[in-house]
């Protein structure tokens, strides 16, 4: 039986003070919630303050990125050990904004995912097709390559989360329908099954792309949708808690 997860990706938003307030609101609002995980991914500057705020609660910390070397002359980068030291449990890897603006490749995503695992961090690996790719009917082709390359050379699936985030749905208000999401989630689970066998039933696959408290109910009802990676709606306490509440309602 898979549990659920809701992860808030704050992107390049929130000062330290704002981050602490938001994290405190989420921590208080999510207190007592059972059967799943709530994760917050603040910008690097607020990681440690958010960790101090949520420490001891059921809310966990994620970084939005990682570098795949241990230390050295890599100006502007942050290592796995630094993220562990700041209190991270998870790391978002290969978000489409990183692929688009910072030219991250599938090979780089793979290197980062491996490095997370070596360091005891859990990667949330993002995959997703563009609008043009969907229109051309190559969604499964594109997602298949992204998943296989991201997992290349990784022998165990434990501690890996995959997030299906159609690029056309991120920050656009145009979410995938529950059926569209389910089709791709099932496809991803099958690709993982071809690589690892039966254990694919255990991997958590999140949906991301304009998730709100209004649309999460139907999305989470789909068999292969195990939770959400949330951008915009994670920046307001009420909308983020509304998403968590609606998931837990569906699990009853
Ligand atoms: C994201 O960036 O991961 C995301 C899903 O953003 P939004 O919820 O704003 O579409």
PDB file of C-alpha atoms and ligand atoms in Angstrom:
ATOM      1  CA  UNK A   1       0.000   0.000   0.000  1.00  0.00           C
ATOM      2  CA  UNK A   2       1.478   3.365  -1.046  1.00  0.00           C
ATOM      3  CA  UNK A   3       1.152   6.413   1.158  1.00  0.00           C
ATOM      4  CA  UNK A   4       0.661   9.962  -0.165  1.00  0.00           C
ATOM      5  CA  UNK A   5       2.906  12.990  -0.333  1.00  0.00           C
ATOM      6  CA  UNK A   6       2.358  16.694  -0.874  1.00  0.00           C
ATOM      7  CA  UNK A   7       5.492  18.717  -1.596  1.00  0.00           C
ATOM      8  CA  UNK A   8       5.521  22.504  -1.870  1.00  0.00           C
ATOM      9  CA  UNK A   9       8.092  23.916  -4.267  1.00  0.00           C
ATOM     10  CA  UNK A  10       8.504  27.567  -3.283  1.00  0.00           C
ATOM     11  CA  UNK A  11      10.894  28.251  -6.168  1.00  0.00           C
ATOM     12  CA  UNK A  12      12.605  31.683  -5.918  1.00  0.00           C
ATOM     13  CA  UNK A  13      10.096  33.094  -3.435  1.00  0.00           C
ATOM     14  CA  UNK A  14      10.154  34.138   0.235  1.00  0.00           C
ATOM     15  CA  UNK A  15      12.653  35.925   2.408  1.00  0.00           C
ATOM     16  CA  UNK A  16      13.799  34.097   5.527  1.00  0.00           C
ATOM     17  CA  UNK A  17      11.111  35.809   7.628  1.00  0.00           C
ATOM     18  CA  UNK A  18       8.368  34.978   5.120  1.00  0.00           C
ATOM     19  CA  UNK A  19       9.611  31.404   4.850  1.00  0.00           C
ATOM     20  CA  UNK A  20       9.517  30.899   8.627  1.00  0.00           C
ATOM     21  CA  UNK A  21       5.949  32.251   8.826  1.00  0.00           C
ATOM     22  CA  UNK A  22       4.748  30.051   5.963  1.00  0.00           C
ATOM     23  CA  UNK A  23       6.480  26.971   7.368  1.00  0.00           C
ATOM     24  CA  UNK A  24       4.983  27.596  10.810  1.00  0.00           C
ATOM     25  CA  UNK A  25       1.513  27.902   9.298  1.00  0.00           C
ATOM     26  CA  UNK A  26       1.955  24.627   7.417  1.00  0.00           C
ATOM     27  CA  UNK A  27       3.391  22.861  10.452  1.00  0.00           C
ATOM     28  CA  UNK A  28       0.494  23.948  12.693  1.00  0.00           C
ATOM     29  CA  UNK A  29      -2.138  23.231  10.055  1.00  0.00           C
ATOM     30  CA  UNK A  30      -0.758  19.805   9.201  1.00  0.00           C
ATOM     31  CA  UNK A  31      -0.341  18.689  12.810  1.00  0.00           C
ATOM     32  CA  UNK A  32      -1.985  15.344  13.452  1.00  0.00           C
ATOM     33  CA  UNK A  33      -2.405  14.452   9.797  1.00  0.00           C
ATOM     34  CA  UNK A  34      -1.736  10.780   9.248  1.00  0.00           C
ATOM     35  CA  UNK A  35      -0.761   8.358   6.511  1.00  0.00           C
ATOM     36  CA  UNK A  36       1.342  10.624   4.329  1.00  0.00           C
ATOM     37  CA  UNK A  37       4.165  13.121   4.106  1.00  0.00           C
ATOM     38  CA  UNK A  38       4.185  16.895   3.824  1.00  0.00           C
ATOM     39  CA  UNK A  39       7.381  18.342   2.373  1.00  0.00           C
ATOM     40  CA  UNK A  40       8.525  21.965   1.956  1.00  0.00           C
ATOM     41  CA  UNK A  41      11.169  23.076  -0.543  1.00  0.00           C
ATOM     42  CA  UNK A  42      12.239  26.649   0.281  1.00  0.00           C
ATOM     43  CA  UNK A  43      15.069  28.459  -1.509  1.00  0.00           C
ATOM     44  CA  UNK A  44      18.581  27.651  -0.238  1.00  0.00           C
ATOM     45  CA  UNK A  45      18.774  30.807   1.880  1.00  0.00           C
ATOM     46  CA  UNK A  46      15.810  29.723   4.006  1.00  0.00           C
ATOM     47  CA  UNK A  47      16.552  25.987   4.296  1.00  0.00           C
ATOM     48  CA  UNK A  48      18.049  26.064   7.741  1.00  0.00           C
ATOM     49  CA  UNK A  49      15.496  28.490   9.210  1.00  0.00           C
ATOM     50  CA  UNK A  50      12.644  26.419   7.844  1.00  0.00           C
ATOM     51  CA  UNK A  51      14.290  23.308   9.252  1.00  0.00           C
ATOM     52  CA  UNK A  52      14.473  24.899  12.695  1.00  0.00           C
ATOM     53  CA  UNK A  53      10.774  25.794  12.359  1.00  0.00           C
ATOM     54  CA  UNK A  54       9.518  22.334  11.350  1.00  0.00           C
ATOM     55  CA  UNK A  55      12.011  20.203  13.318  1.00  0.00           C
ATOM     56  CA  UNK A  56      10.261  17.516  15.370  1.00  0.00           C
ATOM     57  CA  UNK A  57       7.012  17.864  13.405  1.00  0.00           C
ATOM     58  CA  UNK A  58       5.805  15.652  10.597  1.00  0.00           C
ATOM     59  CA  UNK A  59       6.764  18.219   7.963  1.00  0.00           C
ATOM     60  CA  UNK A  60       9.999  17.398   6.116  1.00  0.00           C
ATOM     61  CA  UNK A  61      12.494  19.588   4.282  1.00  0.00           C
ATOM     62  CA  UNK A  62      13.534  19.434   0.619  1.00  0.00           C
ATOM     63  CA  UNK A  63      16.050  21.384  -1.443  1.00  0.00           C
ATOM     64  CA  UNK A  64      15.128  22.526  -4.955  1.00  0.00           C
ATOM     65  CA  UNK A  65      18.429  21.436  -6.474  1.00  0.00           C
ATOM     66  CA  UNK A  66      21.777  19.819  -5.655  1.00  0.00           C
ATOM     67  CA  UNK A  67      25.227  19.561  -7.231  1.00  0.00           C
ATOM     68  CA  UNK A  68      26.741  16.186  -8.019  1.00  0.00           C
ATOM     69  CA  UNK A  69      30.224  16.814  -6.635  1.00  0.00           C
ATOM     70  CA  UNK A  70      31.169  16.584  -2.967  1.00  0.00           C
ATOM     71  CA  UNK A  71      33.115  19.843  -2.660  1.00  0.00           C
ATOM     72  CA  UNK A  72      35.483  22.153  -4.469  1.00  0.00           C
ATOM     73  CA  UNK A  73      35.650  24.993  -6.975  1.00  0.00           C
ATOM     74  CA  UNK A  74      32.034  25.050  -8.184  1.00  0.00           C
ATOM     75  CA  UNK A  75      30.989  28.621  -7.537  1.00  0.00           C
ATOM     76  CA  UNK A  76      27.319  28.958  -6.730  1.00  0.00           C
ATOM     77  CA  UNK A  77      26.652  25.264  -6.210  1.00  0.00           C
ATOM     78  CA  UNK A  78      25.567  23.389  -3.082  1.00  0.00           C
ATOM     79  CA  UNK A  79      26.747  19.892  -2.174  1.00  0.00           C
ATOM     80  CA  UNK A  80      24.844  16.881  -0.809  1.00  0.00           C
ATOM     81  CA  UNK A  81      26.602  17.133   2.557  1.00  0.00           C
ATOM     82  CA  UNK A  82      25.582  20.795   2.847  1.00  0.00           C
ATOM     83  CA  UNK A  83      21.947  19.890   2.208  1.00  0.00           C
ATOM     84  CA  UNK A  84      22.051  17.089   4.782  1.00  0.00           C
ATOM     85  CA  UNK A  85      23.644  19.506   7.214  1.00  0.00           C
ATOM     86  CA  UNK A  86      20.821  22.007   6.640  1.00  0.00           C
ATOM     87  CA  UNK A  87      18.229  19.338   7.517  1.00  0.00           C
ATOM     88  CA  UNK A  88      17.026  18.141   4.111  1.00  0.00           C
ATOM     89  CA  UNK A  89      15.391  14.759   3.626  1.00  0.00           C
ATOM     90  CA  UNK A  90      14.412  15.241  -0.030  1.00  0.00           C
ATOM     91  CA  UNK A  91      15.828  17.045  -3.080  1.00  0.00           C
ATOM     92  CA  UNK A  92      13.871  18.056  -6.175  1.00  0.00           C
ATOM     93  CA  UNK A  93      15.932  16.964  -9.175  1.00  0.00           C
ATOM     94  CA  UNK A  94      15.414  17.860 -12.826  1.00  0.00           C
ATOM     95  CA  UNK A  95      12.544  20.312 -12.460  1.00  0.00           C
ATOM     96  CA  UNK A  96      11.514  21.524 -15.909  1.00  0.00           C
ATOM     97  CA  UNK A  97      12.529  25.089 -15.009  1.00  0.00           C
ATOM     98  CA  UNK A  98      16.051  23.828 -14.347  1.00  0.00           C
ATOM     99  CA  UNK A  99      16.025  21.881 -17.580  1.00  0.00           C
ATOM    100  CA  UNK A 100      14.803  24.956 -19.488  1.00  0.00           C
ATOM    101  CA  UNK A 101      16.698  27.871 -17.903  1.00  0.00           C
ATOM    102  CA  UNK A 102      19.820  26.073 -16.672  1.00  0.00           C
ATOM    103  CA  UNK A 103      20.171  23.532 -19.455  1.00  0.00           C
ATOM    104  CA  UNK A 104      19.988  20.471 -17.230  1.00  0.00           C
ATOM    105  CA  UNK A 105      20.196  17.247 -19.180  1.00  0.00           C
ATOM    106  CA  UNK A 106      18.879  13.754 -18.467  1.00  0.00           C
ATOM    107  CA  UNK A 107      22.485  12.718 -17.774  1.00  0.00           C
ATOM    108  CA  UNK A 108      22.871  15.528 -15.234  1.00  0.00           C
ATOM    109  CA  UNK A 109      19.584  14.543 -13.605  1.00  0.00           C
ATOM    110  CA  UNK A 110      20.873  10.972 -13.336  1.00  0.00           C
ATOM    111  CA  UNK A 111      24.143  12.129 -11.749  1.00  0.00           C
ATOM    112  CA  UNK A 112      22.248  14.257  -9.238  1.00  0.00           C
ATOM    113  CA  UNK A 113      19.813  11.466  -8.362  1.00  0.00           C
ATOM    114  CA  UNK A 114      22.715   9.055  -7.776  1.00  0.00           C
ATOM    115  CA  UNK A 115      24.516  11.587  -5.626  1.00  0.00           C
ATOM    116  CA  UNK A 116      21.388  12.149  -3.518  1.00  0.00           C
ATOM    117  CA  UNK A 117      21.096   8.434  -2.843  1.00  0.00           C
ATOM    118  CA  UNK A 118      24.784   8.075  -1.975  1.00  0.00           C
ATOM    119  CA  UNK A 119      24.419  10.912   0.519  1.00  0.00           C
ATOM    120  CA  UNK A 120      21.251   9.528   2.120  1.00  0.00           C
ATOM    121  CA  UNK A 121      18.995  12.109   0.485  1.00  0.00           C
ATOM    122  CA  UNK A 122      15.821  11.143  -1.384  1.00  0.00           C
ATOM    123  CA  UNK A 123      15.484  12.556  -4.914  1.00  0.00           C
ATOM    124  CA  UNK A 124      12.117  13.697  -6.245  1.00  0.00           C
ATOM    125  CA  UNK A 125      12.862  13.223  -9.950  1.00  0.00           C
ATOM    126  CA  UNK A 126      10.780  15.448 -12.237  1.00  0.00           C
ATOM    127  CA  UNK A 127       9.780  14.432 -15.751  1.00  0.00           C
ATOM    128  CA  UNK A 128       7.305  15.940 -18.187  1.00  0.00           C
ATOM    129  CA  UNK A 129       6.532  16.689 -21.802  1.00  0.00           C
ATOM    130  CA  UNK A 130       6.153  20.098 -23.430  1.00  0.00           C
ATOM    131  CA  UNK A 131       2.937  21.238 -25.090  1.00  0.00           C
ATOM    132  CA  UNK A 132       4.421  20.660 -28.552  1.00  0.00           C
ATOM    133  CA  UNK A 133       5.471  17.137 -27.607  1.00  0.00           C
ATOM    134  CA  UNK A 134       1.972  16.340 -26.346  1.00  0.00           C
ATOM    135  CA  UNK A 135       0.401  17.760 -29.511  1.00  0.00           C
ATOM    136  CA  UNK A 136       2.753  15.652 -31.630  1.00  0.00           C
ATOM    137  CA  UNK A 137       1.674  12.529 -29.721  1.00  0.00           C
ATOM    138  CA  UNK A 138       5.159  11.764 -28.384  1.00  0.00           C
ATOM    139  CA  UNK A 139       4.416  12.159 -24.671  1.00  0.00           C
ATOM    140  CA  UNK A 140       5.151   8.529 -23.778  1.00  0.00           C
ATOM    141  CA  UNK A 141       8.278   8.470 -25.914  1.00  0.00           C
ATOM    142  CA  UNK A 142       9.648  11.571 -24.161  1.00  0.00           C
ATOM    143  CA  UNK A 143       8.674  10.481 -20.648  1.00  0.00           C
ATOM    144  CA  UNK A 144      10.044   6.973 -21.241  1.00  0.00           C
ATOM    145  CA  UNK A 145      13.459   8.362 -22.145  1.00  0.00           C
ATOM    146  CA  UNK A 146      13.488  10.800 -19.209  1.00  0.00           C
ATOM    147  CA  UNK A 147      12.585   8.077 -16.707  1.00  0.00           C
ATOM    148  CA  UNK A 148      15.025   5.489 -18.067  1.00  0.00           C
ATOM    149  CA  UNK A 149      17.907   7.952 -18.236  1.00  0.00           C
ATOM    150  CA  UNK A 150      17.192   9.391 -14.778  1.00  0.00           C
ATOM    151  CA  UNK A 151      17.270   5.894 -13.246  1.00  0.00           C
ATOM    152  CA  UNK A 152      20.178   4.559 -15.305  1.00  0.00           C
ATOM    153  CA  UNK A 153      22.663   2.645 -13.134  1.00  0.00           C
ATOM    154  CA  UNK A 154      20.556   2.972  -9.981  1.00  0.00           C
ATOM    155  CA  UNK A 155      20.016  -0.499  -8.648  1.00  0.00           C
ATOM    156  CA  UNK A 156      17.457   0.151  -5.922  1.00  0.00           C
ATOM    157  CA  UNK A 157      14.220   2.080  -6.110  1.00  0.00           C
ATOM    158  CA  UNK A 158      13.961   2.669  -2.372  1.00  0.00           C
ATOM    159  CA  UNK A 159      13.984   6.355  -1.503  1.00  0.00           C
ATOM    160  CA  UNK A 160      13.127   7.543  -5.017  1.00  0.00           C
ATOM    161  CA  UNK A 161      10.038   9.599  -5.815  1.00  0.00           C
ATOM    162  CA  UNK A 162       9.030  10.520  -9.366  1.00  0.00           C
ATOM    163  CA  UNK A 163       7.005  13.634 -10.168  1.00  0.00           C
ATOM    164  CA  UNK A 164       5.127  13.788 -13.446  1.00  0.00           C
ATOM    165  CA  UNK A 165       4.940  17.471 -14.317  1.00  0.00           C
ATOM    166  CA  UNK A 166       3.673  18.256 -17.811  1.00  0.00           C
ATOM    167  CA  UNK A 167       5.559  21.429 -18.730  1.00  0.00           C
ATOM    168  CA  UNK A 168       2.424  22.981 -20.252  1.00  0.00           C
ATOM    169  CA  UNK A 169       0.650  22.662 -16.911  1.00  0.00           C
ATOM    170  CA  UNK A 170       3.263  24.311 -14.706  1.00  0.00           C
ATOM    171  CA  UNK A 171       2.185  27.734 -13.532  1.00  0.00           C
ATOM    172  CA  UNK A 172      -0.356  28.040 -16.337  1.00  0.00           C
ATOM    173  CA  UNK A 173      -3.590  27.214 -14.501  1.00  0.00           C
ATOM    174  CA  UNK A 174      -4.095  24.474 -17.107  1.00  0.00           C
ATOM    175  CA  UNK A 175      -3.789  21.206 -15.203  1.00  0.00           C
ATOM    176  CA  UNK A 176      -3.859  17.765 -16.794  1.00  0.00           C
ATOM    177  CA  UNK A 177      -7.244  16.104 -16.431  1.00  0.00           C
ATOM    178  CA  UNK A 178      -7.285  13.266 -13.908  1.00  0.00           C
ATOM    179  CA  UNK A 179      -7.447  10.788 -16.812  1.00  0.00           C
ATOM    180  CA  UNK A 180      -4.508  12.416 -18.647  1.00  0.00           C
ATOM    181  CA  UNK A 181      -2.473  12.323 -15.450  1.00  0.00           C
ATOM    182  CA  UNK A 182      -3.426   8.712 -14.708  1.00  0.00           C
ATOM    183  CA  UNK A 183      -2.439   7.561 -18.215  1.00  0.00           C
ATOM    184  CA  UNK A 184       1.071   8.971 -17.841  1.00  0.00           C
ATOM    185  CA  UNK A 185       1.451   7.848 -14.225  1.00  0.00           C
ATOM    186  CA  UNK A 186       0.507   4.299 -15.214  1.00  0.00           C
ATOM    187  CA  UNK A 187       2.929   4.478 -18.135  1.00  0.00           C
ATOM    188  CA  UNK A 188       5.732   5.618 -15.791  1.00  0.00           C
ATOM    189  CA  UNK A 189       4.953   2.795 -13.368  1.00  0.00           C
ATOM    190  CA  UNK A 190       5.150   0.324 -16.270  1.00  0.00           C
ATOM    191  CA  UNK A 191       8.498   1.723 -17.436  1.00  0.00           C
ATOM    192  CA  UNK A 192       9.799   1.386 -13.877  1.00  0.00           C
ATOM    193  CA  UNK A 193       8.326  -2.131 -13.772  1.00  0.00           C
ATOM    194  CA  UNK A 194      10.261  -3.093 -16.914  1.00  0.00           C
ATOM    195  CA  UNK A 195      13.444  -1.933 -15.206  1.00  0.00           C
ATOM    196  CA  UNK A 196      12.909  -3.153 -11.638  1.00  0.00           C
ATOM    197  CA  UNK A 197       9.991  -5.597 -11.611  1.00  0.00           C
ATOM    198  CA  UNK A 198       7.152  -5.801  -9.073  1.00  0.00           C
ATOM    199  CA  UNK A 199       8.698  -3.200  -6.766  1.00  0.00           C
ATOM    200  CA  UNK A 200       7.354  -0.572  -9.197  1.00  0.00           C
ATOM    201  CA  UNK A 201       4.068  -0.875  -7.312  1.00  0.00           C
ATOM    202  CA  UNK A 202       5.757   0.785  -4.350  1.00  0.00           C
ATOM    203  CA  UNK A 203       7.284   3.824  -6.036  1.00  0.00           C
ATOM    204  CA  UNK A 204       5.515   7.062  -5.277  1.00  0.00           C
ATOM    205  CA  UNK A 205       4.521   9.085  -8.357  1.00  0.00           C
ATOM    206  CA  UNK A 206       3.396  12.660  -7.747  1.00  0.00           C
ATOM    207  CA  UNK A 207       1.487  14.862 -10.169  1.00  0.00           C
ATOM    208  CA  UNK A 208       2.561  18.482 -10.579  1.00  0.00           C
ATOM    209  CA  UNK A 209       1.133  21.290 -12.692  1.00  0.00           C
ATOM    210  CA  UNK A 210      -1.414  23.858 -11.492  1.00  0.00           C
ATOM    211  CA  UNK A 211      -2.603  21.728  -8.587  1.00  0.00           C
ATOM    212  CA  UNK A 212      -5.118  23.522  -6.359  1.00  0.00           C
ATOM    213  CA  UNK A 213      -7.340  22.539  -3.465  1.00  0.00           C
ATOM    214  CA  UNK A 214     -10.187  22.414  -6.008  1.00  0.00           C
ATOM    215  CA  UNK A 215      -8.655  19.942  -8.462  1.00  0.00           C
ATOM    216  CA  UNK A 216      -6.591  17.712  -6.137  1.00  0.00           C
ATOM    217  CA  UNK A 217      -9.578  15.625  -5.045  1.00  0.00           C
ATOM    218  CA  UNK A 218     -10.181  14.153  -8.493  1.00  0.00           C
ATOM    219  CA  UNK A 219      -6.479  13.785  -9.277  1.00  0.00           C
ATOM    220  CA  UNK A 220      -5.728  11.861  -6.084  1.00  0.00           C
ATOM    221  CA  UNK A 221      -8.661   9.524  -6.765  1.00  0.00           C
ATOM    222  CA  UNK A 222      -6.686   8.088  -9.687  1.00  0.00           C
ATOM    223  CA  UNK A 223      -5.049   4.761  -8.933  1.00  0.00           C
ATOM    224  CA  UNK A 224      -1.487   5.730  -9.842  1.00  0.00           C
ATOM    225  CA  UNK A 225      -1.486   9.311  -8.551  1.00  0.00           C
ATOM    226  CA  UNK A 226       0.102   9.279  -5.108  1.00  0.00           C
ATOM    227  CA  UNK A 227       0.241  12.962  -4.311  1.00  0.00           C
ATOM    228  CA  UNK A 228       1.269  16.336  -5.655  1.00  0.00           C
ATOM    229  CA  UNK A 229       4.237  18.580  -6.263  1.00  0.00           C
ATOM    230  CA  UNK A 230       2.776  22.040  -5.834  1.00  0.00           C
ATOM    231  CA  UNK A 231       4.221  25.372  -6.971  1.00  0.00           C
ATOM    232  CA  UNK A 232       1.969  28.446  -6.838  1.00  0.00           C
ATOM    233  CA  UNK A 233      -0.582  27.028  -4.412  1.00  0.00           C
ATOM    234  CA  UNK A 234       2.148  26.150  -1.901  1.00  0.00           C
ATOM    235  CA  UNK A 235       2.919  29.832  -1.309  1.00  0.00           C
ATOM    236  CA  UNK A 236      -0.278  30.506   0.652  1.00  0.00           C
ATOM    237  CA  UNK A 237      -0.955  28.651   3.879  1.00  0.00           C
ATOM    238  CA  UNK A 238      -4.682  28.186   3.227  1.00  0.00           C
ATOM    239  CA  UNK A 239      -4.376  26.881  -0.323  1.00  0.00           C
ATOM    240  CA  UNK A 240      -1.565  24.459   0.594  1.00  0.00           C
ATOM    241  CA  UNK A 241      -3.406  23.180   3.657  1.00  0.00           C
ATOM    242  CA  UNK A 242      -6.556  22.863   1.529  1.00  0.00           C
ATOM    243  CA  UNK A 243      -4.695  20.485  -0.797  1.00  0.00           C
ATOM    244  CA  UNK A 244      -3.457  18.388   2.132  1.00  0.00           C
ATOM    245  CA  UNK A 245      -6.930  18.336   3.694  1.00  0.00           C
ATOM    246  CA  UNK A 246      -8.595  17.224   0.483  1.00  0.00           C
ATOM    247  CA  UNK A 247      -6.099  14.395   0.038  1.00  0.00           C
ATOM    248  CA  UNK A 248      -6.595  13.127   3.556  1.00  0.00           C
ATOM    249  CA  UNK A 249     -10.396  13.303   3.098  1.00  0.00           C
ATOM    250  CA  UNK A 250     -10.093  11.009   0.063  1.00  0.00           C
ATOM    251  CA  UNK A 251      -7.937   8.528   1.977  1.00  0.00           C
ATOM    252  CA  UNK A 252     -10.616   7.918   4.623  1.00  0.00           C
TER     253      UNK A 252
HETATM  254  C1  LIG B   1       6.040  23.199 -10.052  1.00  0.00           C
HETATM  255  O1  LIG B   1       6.728  24.149 -10.389  1.00  0.00           O
HETATM  256  O2  LIG B   1       6.577  22.152  -9.661  1.00  0.00           O
HETATM  257  C2  LIG B   1       4.599  23.347 -10.157  1.00  0.00           C
HETATM  258  C3  LIG B   1       3.909  22.264 -10.195  1.00  0.00           C
HETATM  259  O3  LIG B   1       4.110  24.622 -10.256  1.00  0.00           O
HETATM  260  P1  LIG B   1       2.564  25.050 -10.247  1.00  0.00           P
HETATM  261  O4  LIG B   1       1.868  24.242  -9.162  1.00  0.00           O
HETATM  262  O5  LIG B   1       2.560  26.497  -9.954  1.00  0.00           O
HETATM  263  O6  LIG B   1       2.008  24.723 -11.597  1.00  0.00           O
END
